[in-house]
Short mmCIF file of C-alpha atoms in Angstrom, two decimals:
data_model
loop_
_atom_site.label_atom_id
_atom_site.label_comp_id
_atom_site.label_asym_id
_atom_site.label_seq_id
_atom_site.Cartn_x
_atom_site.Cartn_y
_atom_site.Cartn_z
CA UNK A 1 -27.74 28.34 -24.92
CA UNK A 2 -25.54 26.83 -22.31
CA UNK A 3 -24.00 23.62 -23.13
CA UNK A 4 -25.14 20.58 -21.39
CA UNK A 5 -22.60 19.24 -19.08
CA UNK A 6 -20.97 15.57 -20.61
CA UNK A 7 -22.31 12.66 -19.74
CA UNK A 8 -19.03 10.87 -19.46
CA UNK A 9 -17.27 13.36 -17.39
CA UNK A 10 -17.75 13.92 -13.60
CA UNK A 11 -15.98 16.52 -11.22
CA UNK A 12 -14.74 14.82 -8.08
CA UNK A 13 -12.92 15.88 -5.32
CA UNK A 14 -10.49 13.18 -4.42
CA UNK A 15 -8.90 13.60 -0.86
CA UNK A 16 -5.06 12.39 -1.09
CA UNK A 17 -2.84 12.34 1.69
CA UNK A 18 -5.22 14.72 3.84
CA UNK A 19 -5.43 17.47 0.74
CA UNK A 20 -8.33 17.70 -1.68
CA UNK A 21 -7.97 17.84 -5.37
CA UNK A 22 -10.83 18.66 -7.43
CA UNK A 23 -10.84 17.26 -10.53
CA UNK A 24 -12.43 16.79 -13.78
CA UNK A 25 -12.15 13.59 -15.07
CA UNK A 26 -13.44 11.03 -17.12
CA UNK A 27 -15.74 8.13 -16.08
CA UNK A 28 -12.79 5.39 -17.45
CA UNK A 29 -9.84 6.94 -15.19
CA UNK A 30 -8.24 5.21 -13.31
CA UNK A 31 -7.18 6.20 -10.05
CA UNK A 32 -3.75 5.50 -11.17
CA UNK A 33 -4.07 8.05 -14.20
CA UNK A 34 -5.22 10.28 -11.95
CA UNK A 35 -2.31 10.39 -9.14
CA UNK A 36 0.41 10.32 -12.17
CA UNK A 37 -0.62 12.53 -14.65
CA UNK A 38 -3.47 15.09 -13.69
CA UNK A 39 -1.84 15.03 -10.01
CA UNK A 40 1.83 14.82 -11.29
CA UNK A 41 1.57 12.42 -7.61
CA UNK A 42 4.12 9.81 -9.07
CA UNK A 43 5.69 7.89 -6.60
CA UNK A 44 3.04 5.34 -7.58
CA UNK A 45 4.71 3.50 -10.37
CA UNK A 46 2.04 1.96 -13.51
CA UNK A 47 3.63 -1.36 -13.99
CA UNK A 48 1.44 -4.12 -15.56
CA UNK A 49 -1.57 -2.02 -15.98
CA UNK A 50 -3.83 -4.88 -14.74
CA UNK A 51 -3.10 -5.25 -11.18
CA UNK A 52 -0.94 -8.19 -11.53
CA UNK A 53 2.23 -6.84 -10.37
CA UNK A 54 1.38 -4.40 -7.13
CA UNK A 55 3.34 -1.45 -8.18
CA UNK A 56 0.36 0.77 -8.18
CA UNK A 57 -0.79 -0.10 -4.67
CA UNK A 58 -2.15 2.79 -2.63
CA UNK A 59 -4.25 2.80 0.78
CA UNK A 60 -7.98 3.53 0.20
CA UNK A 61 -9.25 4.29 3.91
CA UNK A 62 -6.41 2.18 5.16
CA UNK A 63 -6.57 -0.48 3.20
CA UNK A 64 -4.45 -1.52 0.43
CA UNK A 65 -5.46 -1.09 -3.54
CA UNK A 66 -4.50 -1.25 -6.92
CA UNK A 67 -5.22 1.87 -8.30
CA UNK A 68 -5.02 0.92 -12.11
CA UNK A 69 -7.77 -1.27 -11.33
CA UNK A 70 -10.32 1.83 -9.22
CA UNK A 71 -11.78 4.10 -11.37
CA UNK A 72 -11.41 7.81 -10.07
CA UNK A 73 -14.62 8.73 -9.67
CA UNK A 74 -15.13 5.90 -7.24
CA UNK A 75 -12.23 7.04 -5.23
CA UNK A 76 -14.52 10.05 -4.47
CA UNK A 77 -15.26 10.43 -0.55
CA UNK A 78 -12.33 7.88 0.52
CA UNK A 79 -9.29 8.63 2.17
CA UNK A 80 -6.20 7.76 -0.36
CA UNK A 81 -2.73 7.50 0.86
CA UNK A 82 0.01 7.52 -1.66
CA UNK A 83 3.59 6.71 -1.21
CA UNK A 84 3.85 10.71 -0.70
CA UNK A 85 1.63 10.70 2.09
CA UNK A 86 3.11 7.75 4.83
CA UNK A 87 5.93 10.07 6.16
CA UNK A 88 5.30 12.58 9.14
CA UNK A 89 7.53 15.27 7.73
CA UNK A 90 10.57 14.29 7.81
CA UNK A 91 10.71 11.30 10.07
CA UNK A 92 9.98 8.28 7.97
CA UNK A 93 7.26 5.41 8.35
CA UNK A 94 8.48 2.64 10.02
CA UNK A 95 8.59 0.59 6.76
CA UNK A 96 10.26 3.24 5.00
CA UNK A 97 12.98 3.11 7.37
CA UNK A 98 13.15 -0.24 7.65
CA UNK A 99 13.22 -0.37 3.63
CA UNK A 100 16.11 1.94 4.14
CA UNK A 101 17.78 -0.26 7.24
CA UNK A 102 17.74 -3.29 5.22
CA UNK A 103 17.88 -2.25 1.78
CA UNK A 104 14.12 -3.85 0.69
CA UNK A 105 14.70 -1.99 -2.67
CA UNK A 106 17.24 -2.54 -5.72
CA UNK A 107 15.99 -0.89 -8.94
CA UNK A 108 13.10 0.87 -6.36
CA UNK A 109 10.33 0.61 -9.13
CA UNK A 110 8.40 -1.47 -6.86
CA UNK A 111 9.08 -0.10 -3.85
CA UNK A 112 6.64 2.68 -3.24
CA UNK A 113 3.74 -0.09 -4.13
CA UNK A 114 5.80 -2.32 -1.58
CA UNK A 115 6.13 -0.08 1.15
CA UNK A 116 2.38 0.71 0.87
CA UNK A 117 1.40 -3.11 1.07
CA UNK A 118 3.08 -3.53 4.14
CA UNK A 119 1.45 -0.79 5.78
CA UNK A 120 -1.50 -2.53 5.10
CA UNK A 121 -0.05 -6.00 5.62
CA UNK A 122 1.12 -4.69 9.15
CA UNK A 123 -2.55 -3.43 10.42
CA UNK A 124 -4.25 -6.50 8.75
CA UNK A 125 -2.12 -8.63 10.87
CA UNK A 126 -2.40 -6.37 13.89
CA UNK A 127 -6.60 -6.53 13.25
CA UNK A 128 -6.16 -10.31 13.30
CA UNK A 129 -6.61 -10.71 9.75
CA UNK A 130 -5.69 -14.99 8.86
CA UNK A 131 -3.80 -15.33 5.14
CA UNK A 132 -4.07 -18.18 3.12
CA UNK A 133 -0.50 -19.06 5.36
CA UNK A 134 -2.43 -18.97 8.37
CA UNK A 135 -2.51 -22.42 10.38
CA UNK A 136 -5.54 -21.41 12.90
CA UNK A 137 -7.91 -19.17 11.55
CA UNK A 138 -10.35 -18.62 14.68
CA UNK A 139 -10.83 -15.88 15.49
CA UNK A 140 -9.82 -16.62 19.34
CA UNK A 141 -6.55 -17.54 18.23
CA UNK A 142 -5.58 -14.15 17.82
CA UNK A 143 -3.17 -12.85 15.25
CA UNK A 144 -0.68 -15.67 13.78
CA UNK A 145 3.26 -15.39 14.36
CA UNK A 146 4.39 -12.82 11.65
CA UNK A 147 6.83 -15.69 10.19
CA UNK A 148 8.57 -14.94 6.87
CA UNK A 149 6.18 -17.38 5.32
CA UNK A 150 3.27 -15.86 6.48
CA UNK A 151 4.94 -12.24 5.38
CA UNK A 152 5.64 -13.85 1.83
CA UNK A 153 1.80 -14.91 1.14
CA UNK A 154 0.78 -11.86 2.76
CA UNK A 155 2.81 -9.97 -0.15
CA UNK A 156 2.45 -11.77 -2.78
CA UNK A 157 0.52 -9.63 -5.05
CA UNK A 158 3.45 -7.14 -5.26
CA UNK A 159 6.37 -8.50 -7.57
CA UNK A 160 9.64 -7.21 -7.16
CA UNK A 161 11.64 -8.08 -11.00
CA UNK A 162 14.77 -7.32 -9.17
CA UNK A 163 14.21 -9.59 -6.54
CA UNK A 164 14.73 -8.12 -3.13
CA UNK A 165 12.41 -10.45 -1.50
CA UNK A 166 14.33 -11.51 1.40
CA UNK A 167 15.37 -7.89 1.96
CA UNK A 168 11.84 -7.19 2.12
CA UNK A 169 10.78 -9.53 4.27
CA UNK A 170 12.53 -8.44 6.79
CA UNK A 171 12.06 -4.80 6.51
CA UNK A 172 8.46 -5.99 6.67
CA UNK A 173 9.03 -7.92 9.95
CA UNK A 174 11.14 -5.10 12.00
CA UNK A 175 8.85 -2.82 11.05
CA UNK A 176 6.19 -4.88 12.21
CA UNK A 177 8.18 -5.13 15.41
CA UNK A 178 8.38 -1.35 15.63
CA UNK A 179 4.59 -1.07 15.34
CA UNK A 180 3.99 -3.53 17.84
CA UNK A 181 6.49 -1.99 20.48
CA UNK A 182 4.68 1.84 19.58
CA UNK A 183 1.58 0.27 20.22
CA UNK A 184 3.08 -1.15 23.22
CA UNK A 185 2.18 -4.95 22.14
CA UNK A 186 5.67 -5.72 23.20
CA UNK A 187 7.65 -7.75 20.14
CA UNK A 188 6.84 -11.22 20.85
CA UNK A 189 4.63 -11.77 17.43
CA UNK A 190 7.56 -10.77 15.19
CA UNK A 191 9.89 -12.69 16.87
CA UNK A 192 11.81 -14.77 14.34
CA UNK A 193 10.49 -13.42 11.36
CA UNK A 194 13.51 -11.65 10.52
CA UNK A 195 15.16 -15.41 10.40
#
């Protein structure tokens, strides 16, 4: 008699930095658990372990997450990018180099959560997302100046202990710049940031 298959176990297939992994895991795993130690994926630091801090932050279809706060199994069908995934070979992301540039890291714990947030942070304030910094937030005011302060609130769910904040807020706001001039958006948004 075959055994019936557990009802707290699922196989997924989790697709992480454009490879698929099929897994078996349980129902309670966290994403995070999943990267680190089935995945052995673990540039994504566990700090706090209740998505307080931001070290765990991955993209899920582009956007930024804490993945000790997604289950696995609800990962399934998304599009995760992990601090493994942002480089093109060997040329850097923009915010990695700018990291790098302008030393955004001391102890580097947080800095693969970091570096993923401001990915995010970047396109957000490319789509025209507002922050809680944001003076006008009408739509046909376009995207805000990237200021420092609006770079600060914008990253404020990742903690740095080591306290590299200015550091990273302008990494954050030359790589912004760098986006913008790819994109060919010119660099008049990030002007000042880096102040």
């Amino acid at each position: 008699m075959a055994t019936a298959p557990s009802s707290t176990n699922s196989a997924i297939t989790l697709n992480i930095n454009g490879e698929k992994h099929v897994l078996s895991v349980d129902h309670r795993t966290t994403l995070l658990d999943a990267l680190r130690e089935r995945l052995d994926l673990t540039g994504t630091k566990k700090g706090c372990d209740q998505g307080q801090c931001g070290a765990c932050t991955v993209l899920l279809d582009g956007r930024r997450a804490v993945s000790c706060l997604q289950l696995a199994v609800a990962a399934e069908g998304r599009e995760i990018t992990t601090i493994e995934g942002v480089a093109e070979g060997e040329r850097l992301h923009p915010v990695q180099q700018a990291f790098l540039d302008l030393d955004g890291y001391q102890c580097g714990y947080c800095t693969p959560g970091q570096i993923c947030s401001a990915i995010a942070v970047i396109e957000e304030h490319a789509a025209g997302w507002p922050s809680a910094a944001t003076d006008d937030v009408r739509p046909e005011a376009g995207p805000p100046p990237l200021t420092p302060e609006e770079i600060r609130e914008r990253m404020s769910g990742n903690l740095c202990r080591c306290g590299a904040y200015v550091s990273i807020v302008e990494a954050v706001a030359r790589a912004a710049g760098l986006e913008a001039q790819t994109a060919g958006h010119g660099t008049e948004q990030t002007e000042g940031a880096a102040a």
